[in-house]
Structure formats: structure tokens, C-alpha cells
Amino acid sequence: MGNEIEDVPDISAEWYREVTAFAQHTPAWVRGAAEIATDAVPAILFAFLVFGWWRARRGDDRRMALALLAPVAVVTAYLASEGVKSVLRLRRPCWDLAVATVAPCPPYGDWSLPSNHATFAAAAAVALVALWRGMALVAPVLALLEAFSRVFVGVHYPHDVAAGLLLGALIAPLVLLAPRNPATALVSAMRRRPALAVVLTTARPPVPPRAR
């Protein structure tokens, strides 16, 4: 089937039709779970970032600096995606293609490319892997599932989510790495202040004196 929508690759429109058609043939509980998960996964990733900060309280200054930069990286990537969307102003597939969707189609003016959800998920996954090596498998899988879910529920083309994943994966490392040394120095100074140390470190039990 040809694609007549301007600025949309034929292959992306075709994949969109195939995925949304597949979604309609899945059980109702799968569609319901996907509609919930597509908004829940970013919240889960954010919760992991909070837990990463909690773990970093036991670590050194560099680890805490990374934990504090992680949400900054995610927010920066998200804002960048919003900026790109407002400039490109590309239409959602569910506005133009006659397909049934799992999730309600976003209102006009909520543009399509890049996917904010995919951008957020990719940036969060990068930040989590940098902060917590144990998330090296879980976080990327969650980001990919989030990207797929946006197509599955019918609110994005595949190339929208691919662009979002790429944008998040590119911006997050820049934010995490560029200011790391100044951020580490700032954390070191903040940890010396009792009022701030409570959120940046964990009190350790005193080490008993060695017996002579």
C-alpha cells in the first residue's frame, strides 16, 4: 500500500499500519496493559534514577555528582525533543491514517517527531547504565519496550520513536560527561555542609579504635 502522507517514509507508514493492526488482534488485556505501560515505563525509569541517587549516598563524590546529573540529562533531552517537535511540526499518524488505535489520539498541536516518551526513556537508560552497571541490560530493554509501545498503541510512527531514542542517547552522555569534574567538586563542598550532607551522604557508624 502506498503512502500519501507528506514527510513520512513509506516504510515507516507501512510498519505503523502493520503494528497497529497486530495490536488490534491481541487480547483486550494486552491492549490495556500496553496503554498503561506506555505511560508507566518512564515513571519506572525515573524511580530507578531516584534509587540510583539513594545508592550513591554511600559512594564517593564522583558517584553522587553523576546521580545528580542524571535527571538533568533526562530533562535536557526531553526539552530538546520538545524543541525539535515545535520546529518540525510533523503530524501524528493517527490524525491522517484510517486505523484503529489502542490509545486515544493526542490532540492537534501535540506533534509527532521525535517521540518525547522514547527520548525520555533513552536518556534515562543511558544515565542509569552510567550510574549503575547492574542496569546495563534492564534499562535499555525498558527504553526499547517504551519506544515500541508508542507505535503499538498507535500514537507514533516507527521513525518518530527511532528519532527519540537517538536524540536521548546522544544528549544524555553530553550532559553527564561535560560538567562531571565541576559537579564532583560541588558535591564535595556540599557534603561538608551538615544541612546538605543529609541528602548527599549516608552516615556511617564510627570505626571502633583498634586495640593496642
PDB file of C-alpha atoms in Angstrom:
ATOM      1  CA  MET A   1       0.000   0.000   0.000  1.00  0.00           C
ATOM      2  CA  GLY A   2       1.444   3.382  -0.972  1.00  0.00           C
ATOM      3  CA  ASN A   3       1.854   6.220   1.443  1.00  0.00           C
ATOM      4  CA  GLU A   4       0.403   9.591   0.532  1.00  0.00           C
ATOM      5  CA  ILE A   5       1.288  11.418   3.749  1.00  0.00           C
ATOM      6  CA  GLU A   6       3.849  14.133   3.173  1.00  0.00           C
ATOM      7  CA  ASP A   7       7.202  13.885   5.027  1.00  0.00           C
ATOM      8  CA  VAL A   8       6.534  10.297   6.153  1.00  0.00           C
ATOM      9  CA  PRO A   9       8.749   7.477   4.812  1.00  0.00           C
ATOM     10  CA  ASP A  10       6.690   4.796   3.078  1.00  0.00           C
ATOM     11  CA  ILE A  11       8.315   2.029   5.105  1.00  0.00           C
ATOM     12  CA  SER A  12       7.512   3.759   8.394  1.00  0.00           C
ATOM     13  CA  ALA A  13       3.867   4.244   7.484  1.00  0.00           C
ATOM     14  CA  GLU A  14       3.612   0.622   6.396  1.00  0.00           C
ATOM     15  CA  TRP A  15       5.196  -0.647   9.613  1.00  0.00           C
ATOM     16  CA  TYR A  16       2.844   1.585  11.572  1.00  0.00           C
ATOM     17  CA  ARG A  17      -0.169   0.022   9.843  1.00  0.00           C
ATOM     18  CA  GLU A  18       1.158  -3.479  10.452  1.00  0.00           C
ATOM     19  CA  VAL A  19       1.907  -2.907  14.148  1.00  0.00           C
ATOM     20  CA  THR A  20      -1.425  -1.216  14.880  1.00  0.00           C
ATOM     21  CA  ALA A  21      -3.264  -3.980  13.003  1.00  0.00           C
ATOM     22  CA  PHE A  22      -1.372  -6.561  15.062  1.00  0.00           C
ATOM     23  CA  ALA A  23      -2.307  -4.658  18.238  1.00  0.00           C
ATOM     24  CA  GLN A  24      -5.999  -4.913  17.397  1.00  0.00           C
ATOM     25  CA  HIS A  25      -5.715  -8.702  17.170  1.00  0.00           C
ATOM     26  CA  THR A  26      -4.143  -9.077  20.608  1.00  0.00           C
ATOM     27  CA  PRO A  27      -6.282  -9.887  23.673  1.00  0.00           C
ATOM     28  CA  ALA A  28      -8.010  -6.995  25.377  1.00  0.00           C
ATOM     29  CA  TRP A  29      -5.839  -7.383  28.473  1.00  0.00           C
ATOM     30  CA  VAL A  30      -2.682  -6.990  26.346  1.00  0.00           C
ATOM     31  CA  ARG A  31      -4.018  -3.776  24.821  1.00  0.00           C
ATOM     32  CA  GLY A  32      -4.996  -2.497  28.253  1.00  0.00           C
ATOM     33  CA  ALA A  33      -1.603  -3.360  29.711  1.00  0.00           C
ATOM     34  CA  ALA A  34       0.169  -1.641  26.796  1.00  0.00           C
ATOM     35  CA  GLU A  35      -1.872   1.521  27.259  1.00  0.00           C
ATOM     36  CA  ILE A  36      -0.905   1.626  30.937  1.00  0.00           C
ATOM     37  CA  ALA A  37       2.723   0.622  30.368  1.00  0.00           C
ATOM     38  CA  THR A  38       3.387   3.249  27.707  1.00  0.00           C
ATOM     39  CA  ASP A  39       2.988   5.944  30.372  1.00  0.00           C
ATOM     40  CA  ALA A  40       4.221   3.841  33.293  1.00  0.00           C
ATOM     41  CA  VAL A  41       7.660   2.891  31.924  1.00  0.00           C
ATOM     42  CA  PRO A  42       9.027   6.467  32.093  1.00  0.00           C
ATOM     43  CA  ALA A  43       7.834   6.635  35.705  1.00  0.00           C
ATOM     44  CA  ILE A  44       9.579   3.321  36.430  1.00  0.00           C
ATOM     45  CA  LEU A  45      12.805   4.606  34.880  1.00  0.00           C
ATOM     46  CA  PHE A  46      12.554   7.765  36.964  1.00  0.00           C
ATOM     47  CA  ALA A  47      12.055   5.652  40.090  1.00  0.00           C
ATOM     48  CA  PHE A  48      15.251   3.766  39.233  1.00  0.00           C
ATOM     49  CA  LEU A  49      17.051   7.111  38.939  1.00  0.00           C
ATOM     50  CA  VAL A  50      15.833   8.052  42.413  1.00  0.00           C
ATOM     51  CA  PHE A  51      17.052   4.723  43.735  1.00  0.00           C
ATOM     52  CA  GLY A  52      20.375   5.346  41.974  1.00  0.00           C
ATOM     53  CA  TRP A  53      20.686   8.605  43.890  1.00  0.00           C
ATOM     54  CA  TRP A  54      19.895   6.759  47.133  1.00  0.00           C
ATOM     55  CA  ARG A  55      22.648   4.215  46.408  1.00  0.00           C
ATOM     56  CA  ALA A  56      25.076   6.998  45.502  1.00  0.00           C
ATOM     57  CA  ARG A  57      24.772   8.423  49.020  1.00  0.00           C
ATOM     58  CA  ARG A  58      27.124   5.628  50.083  1.00  0.00           C
ATOM     59  CA  GLY A  59      29.523   6.307  47.227  1.00  0.00           C
ATOM     60  CA  ASP A  60      32.232   8.841  46.553  1.00  0.00           C
ATOM     61  CA  ASP A  61      31.747  12.420  45.352  1.00  0.00           C
ATOM     62  CA  ARG A  62      32.034  11.459  41.713  1.00  0.00           C
ATOM     63  CA  ARG A  63      29.256   8.894  42.024  1.00  0.00           C
ATOM     64  CA  MET A  64      26.945  11.382  43.714  1.00  0.00           C
ATOM     65  CA  ALA A  65      27.732  14.001  41.065  1.00  0.00           C
ATOM     66  CA  LEU A  66      26.679  11.511  38.412  1.00  0.00           C
ATOM     67  CA  ALA A  67      23.483  10.735  40.322  1.00  0.00           C
ATOM     68  CA  LEU A  68      22.604  14.435  40.453  1.00  0.00           C
ATOM     69  CA  LEU A  69      23.444  14.980  36.782  1.00  0.00           C
ATOM     70  CA  ALA A  70      21.305  12.014  35.680  1.00  0.00           C
ATOM     71  CA  PRO A  71      17.907  13.754  35.995  1.00  0.00           C
ATOM     72  CA  VAL A  72      19.401  16.899  34.460  1.00  0.00           C
ATOM     73  CA  ALA A  73      20.406  14.817  31.430  1.00  0.00           C
ATOM     74  CA  VAL A  74      16.921  13.345  31.131  1.00  0.00           C
ATOM     75  CA  VAL A  75      15.166  16.704  31.425  1.00  0.00           C
ATOM     76  CA  THR A  76      17.573  18.290  28.939  1.00  0.00           C
ATOM     77  CA  ALA A  77      16.896  15.543  26.400  1.00  0.00           C
ATOM     78  CA  TYR A  78      13.145  15.865  26.933  1.00  0.00           C
ATOM     79  CA  LEU A  79      13.233  19.645  26.449  1.00  0.00           C
ATOM     80  CA  ALA A  80      15.330  19.190  23.316  1.00  0.00           C
ATOM     81  CA  SER A  81      12.733  16.804  21.919  1.00  0.00           C
ATOM     82  CA  GLU A  82      10.009  19.334  22.647  1.00  0.00           C
ATOM     83  CA  GLY A  83      12.020  21.996  20.848  1.00  0.00           C
ATOM     84  CA  VAL A  84      12.536  19.818  17.787  1.00  0.00           C
ATOM     85  CA  LYS A  85       8.846  18.915  17.699  1.00  0.00           C
ATOM     86  CA  SER A  86       7.781  22.547  17.839  1.00  0.00           C
ATOM     87  CA  VAL A  87      10.098  23.397  14.929  1.00  0.00           C
ATOM     88  CA  LEU A  88       9.290  20.426  12.687  1.00  0.00           C
ATOM     89  CA  ARG A  89       5.558  20.290  13.494  1.00  0.00           C
ATOM     90  CA  LEU A  90       5.095  16.859  11.941  1.00  0.00           C
ATOM     91  CA  ARG A  91       1.700  15.237  12.130  1.00  0.00           C
ATOM     92  CA  ARG A  92       0.706  12.210  14.190  1.00  0.00           C
ATOM     93  CA  PRO A  93      -0.123   9.064  12.216  1.00  0.00           C
ATOM     94  CA  CYS A  94      -3.485   8.708  13.941  1.00  0.00           C
ATOM     95  CA  TRP A  95      -4.507  12.117  12.578  1.00  0.00           C
ATOM     96  CA  ASP A  96      -4.157  11.020   8.976  1.00  0.00           C
ATOM     97  CA  LEU A  97      -4.291   7.237   8.651  1.00  0.00           C
ATOM     98  CA  ALA A  98      -7.576   5.371   8.953  1.00  0.00           C
ATOM     99  CA  VAL A  99      -6.506   2.854  11.586  1.00  0.00           C
ATOM    100  CA  ALA A 100      -7.896   1.819  14.956  1.00  0.00           C
ATOM    101  CA  THR A 101      -5.573   2.697  17.836  1.00  0.00           C
ATOM    102  CA  VAL A 102      -5.243   1.321  21.342  1.00  0.00           C
ATOM    103  CA  ALA A 103      -4.694   4.729  22.971  1.00  0.00           C
ATOM    104  CA  PRO A 104      -6.657   7.909  22.210  1.00  0.00           C
ATOM    105  CA  CYS A 105      -5.008  10.015  19.549  1.00  0.00           C
ATOM    106  CA  PRO A 106      -3.287  13.110  21.018  1.00  0.00           C
ATOM    107  CA  PRO A 107      -4.936  16.440  20.188  1.00  0.00           C
ATOM    108  CA  TYR A 108      -3.847  18.586  17.274  1.00  0.00           C
ATOM    109  CA  GLY A 109      -0.744  20.592  18.155  1.00  0.00           C
ATOM    110  CA  ASP A 110       0.899  17.710  20.043  1.00  0.00           C
ATOM    111  CA  TRP A 111       3.336  16.930  17.235  1.00  0.00           C
ATOM    112  CA  SER A 112       4.827  13.583  16.362  1.00  0.00           C
ATOM    113  CA  LEU A 113       8.585  13.661  15.751  1.00  0.00           C
ATOM    114  CA  PRO A 114      10.562  12.918  17.840  1.00  0.00           C
ATOM    115  CA  SER A 115       8.700  10.878  20.430  1.00  0.00           C
ATOM    116  CA  ASN A 116       9.048  12.538  23.845  1.00  0.00           C
ATOM    117  CA  HIS A 117       8.493   9.219  25.600  1.00  0.00           C
ATOM    118  CA  ALA A 118      11.217   7.480  23.598  1.00  0.00           C
ATOM    119  CA  THR A 119      13.618  10.386  24.127  1.00  0.00           C
ATOM    120  CA  PHE A 120      12.988  10.358  27.882  1.00  0.00           C
ATOM    121  CA  ALA A 121      13.398   6.575  28.052  1.00  0.00           C
ATOM    122  CA  ALA A 122      16.645   6.533  26.081  1.00  0.00           C
ATOM    123  CA  ALA A 123      18.179   9.360  28.119  1.00  0.00           C
ATOM    124  CA  ALA A 124      17.129   7.688  31.369  1.00  0.00           C
ATOM    125  CA  ALA A 125      18.552   4.351  30.207  1.00  0.00           C
ATOM    126  CA  VAL A 126      21.921   5.949  29.373  1.00  0.00           C
ATOM    127  CA  ALA A 127      22.006   7.729  32.737  1.00  0.00           C
ATOM    128  CA  LEU A 128      21.098   4.562  34.631  1.00  0.00           C
ATOM    129  CA  VAL A 129      23.763   2.466  32.917  1.00  0.00           C
ATOM    130  CA  ALA A 130      26.380   5.142  33.649  1.00  0.00           C
ATOM    131  CA  LEU A 131      25.287   5.323  37.273  1.00  0.00           C
ATOM    132  CA  TRP A 132      24.532   1.686  37.967  1.00  0.00           C
ATOM    133  CA  ARG A 133      26.211  -1.070  35.957  1.00  0.00           C
ATOM    134  CA  GLY A 134      23.607  -3.561  37.104  1.00  0.00           C
ATOM    135  CA  MET A 135      21.091  -1.765  34.876  1.00  0.00           C
ATOM    136  CA  ALA A 136      23.125  -2.424  31.710  1.00  0.00           C
ATOM    137  CA  LEU A 137      20.530  -4.901  30.447  1.00  0.00           C
ATOM    138  CA  VAL A 138      17.325  -3.798  32.149  1.00  0.00           C
ATOM    139  CA  ALA A 139      17.396  -0.084  31.302  1.00  0.00           C
ATOM    140  CA  PRO A 140      17.978  -0.423  27.523  1.00  0.00           C
ATOM    141  CA  VAL A 141      15.290  -3.109  27.297  1.00  0.00           C
ATOM    142  CA  LEU A 142      12.831  -0.824  29.074  1.00  0.00           C
ATOM    143  CA  ALA A 143      13.719   2.011  26.679  1.00  0.00           C
ATOM    144  CA  LEU A 144      13.149  -0.209  23.638  1.00  0.00           C
ATOM    145  CA  LEU A 145       9.865  -1.504  25.039  1.00  0.00           C
ATOM    146  CA  GLU A 146       8.755   2.070  25.650  1.00  0.00           C
ATOM    147  CA  ALA A 147       9.586   3.019  22.069  1.00  0.00           C
ATOM    148  CA  PHE A 148       7.717   0.009  20.664  1.00  0.00           C
ATOM    149  CA  SER A 149       4.717   0.673  22.886  1.00  0.00           C
ATOM    150  CA  ARG A 150       4.282   4.145  21.363  1.00  0.00           C
ATOM    151  CA  VAL A 151       3.798   2.552  17.957  1.00  0.00           C
ATOM    152  CA  PHE A 152       1.751  -0.336  19.375  1.00  0.00           C
ATOM    153  CA  VAL A 153      -0.801   1.990  20.961  1.00  0.00           C
ATOM    154  CA  GLY A 154      -0.946   3.981  17.735  1.00  0.00           C
ATOM    155  CA  VAL A 155       0.360   7.429  18.644  1.00  0.00           C
ATOM    156  CA  HIS A 156       3.707   7.422  16.779  1.00  0.00           C
ATOM    157  CA  TYR A 157       5.315   6.256  13.575  1.00  0.00           C
ATOM    158  CA  PRO A 158       8.329   3.942  13.953  1.00  0.00           C
ATOM    159  CA  HIS A 159      10.669   6.674  12.722  1.00  0.00           C
ATOM    160  CA  ASP A 160       9.320   9.006  15.440  1.00  0.00           C
ATOM    161  CA  VAL A 161      10.425   6.647  18.191  1.00  0.00           C
ATOM    162  CA  ALA A 162      13.717   5.848  16.457  1.00  0.00           C
ATOM    163  CA  ALA A 163      14.498   9.573  16.337  1.00  0.00           C
ATOM    164  CA  GLY A 164      13.557   9.900  20.006  1.00  0.00           C
ATOM    165  CA  LEU A 165      15.811   7.024  21.042  1.00  0.00           C
ATOM    166  CA  LEU A 166      18.702   8.504  19.079  1.00  0.00           C
ATOM    167  CA  LEU A 167      18.175  12.002  20.485  1.00  0.00           C
ATOM    168  CA  GLY A 168      18.043  10.799  24.070  1.00  0.00           C
ATOM    169  CA  ALA A 169      21.063   8.538  23.617  1.00  0.00           C
ATOM    170  CA  LEU A 170      23.103  11.410  22.162  1.00  0.00           C
ATOM    171  CA  ILE A 171      22.186  14.186  24.585  1.00  0.00           C
ATOM    172  CA  ALA A 172      22.390  12.279  27.867  1.00  0.00           C
ATOM    173  CA  PRO A 173      26.129  11.438  27.644  1.00  0.00           C
ATOM    174  CA  LEU A 174      26.960  15.051  26.801  1.00  0.00           C
ATOM    175  CA  VAL A 175      25.201  16.284  29.923  1.00  0.00           C
ATOM    176  CA  LEU A 176      26.647  13.537  32.090  1.00  0.00           C
ATOM    177  CA  LEU A 177      30.261  13.860  30.981  1.00  0.00           C
ATOM    178  CA  ALA A 178      30.853  17.532  30.169  1.00  0.00           C
ATOM    179  CA  PRO A 179      30.331  19.021  33.674  1.00  0.00           C
ATOM    180  CA  ARG A 180      31.368  15.988  35.724  1.00  0.00           C
ATOM    181  CA  ASN A 181      34.531  17.451  37.272  1.00  0.00           C
ATOM    182  CA  PRO A 182      32.904  20.759  38.370  1.00  0.00           C
ATOM    183  CA  ALA A 183      29.892  18.796  39.638  1.00  0.00           C
ATOM    184  CA  THR A 184      32.158  16.489  41.632  1.00  0.00           C
ATOM    185  CA  ALA A 185      33.890  19.475  43.223  1.00  0.00           C
ATOM    186  CA  LEU A 186      30.498  20.999  44.038  1.00  0.00           C
ATOM    187  CA  VAL A 187      29.287  17.790  45.666  1.00  0.00           C
ATOM    188  CA  SER A 188      32.481  17.616  47.725  1.00  0.00           C
ATOM    189  CA  ALA A 189      31.870  21.149  49.001  1.00  0.00           C
ATOM    190  CA  MET A 190      28.175  20.496  49.658  1.00  0.00           C
ATOM    191  CA  ARG A 191      28.893  17.335  51.619  1.00  0.00           C
ATOM    192  CA  ARG A 192      30.875  19.397  54.104  1.00  0.00           C
ATOM    193  CA  ARG A 193      27.734  21.341  54.986  1.00  0.00           C
ATOM    194  CA  PRO A 194      25.578  19.483  57.547  1.00  0.00           C
ATOM    195  CA  ALA A 195      22.315  20.834  56.133  1.00  0.00           C
ATOM    196  CA  LEU A 196      23.111  19.399  52.686  1.00  0.00           C
ATOM    197  CA  ALA A 197      25.051  16.324  53.698  1.00  0.00           C
ATOM    198  CA  VAL A 198      21.862  14.589  54.801  1.00  0.00           C
ATOM    199  CA  VAL A 199      20.679  14.246  51.165  1.00  0.00           C
ATOM    200  CA  LEU A 200      24.127  13.620  49.708  1.00  0.00           C
ATOM    201  CA  THR A 201      25.604  11.048  52.014  1.00  0.00           C
ATOM    202  CA  THR A 202      24.758   8.291  54.448  1.00  0.00           C
ATOM    203  CA  ALA A 203      26.055   8.450  57.950  1.00  0.00           C
ATOM    204  CA  ARG A 204      28.448   5.614  58.621  1.00  0.00           C
ATOM    205  CA  PRO A 205      28.874   4.072  62.047  1.00  0.00           C
ATOM    206  CA  PRO A 206      32.060   5.190  63.776  1.00  0.00           C
ATOM    207  CA  VAL A 207      35.002   2.872  63.404  1.00  0.00           C
ATOM    208  CA  PRO A 208      35.983   1.495  66.829  1.00  0.00           C
ATOM    209  CA  PRO A 209      39.552   2.198  67.891  1.00  0.00           C
ATOM    210  CA  ARG A 210      41.975  -0.596  67.386  1.00  0.00           C
ATOM    211  CA  ALA A 211      43.023  -2.483  70.467  1.00  0.00           C
ATOM    212  CA  ARG A 212      46.579  -1.818  71.442  1.00  0.00           C
TER     213      ARG A 212
END
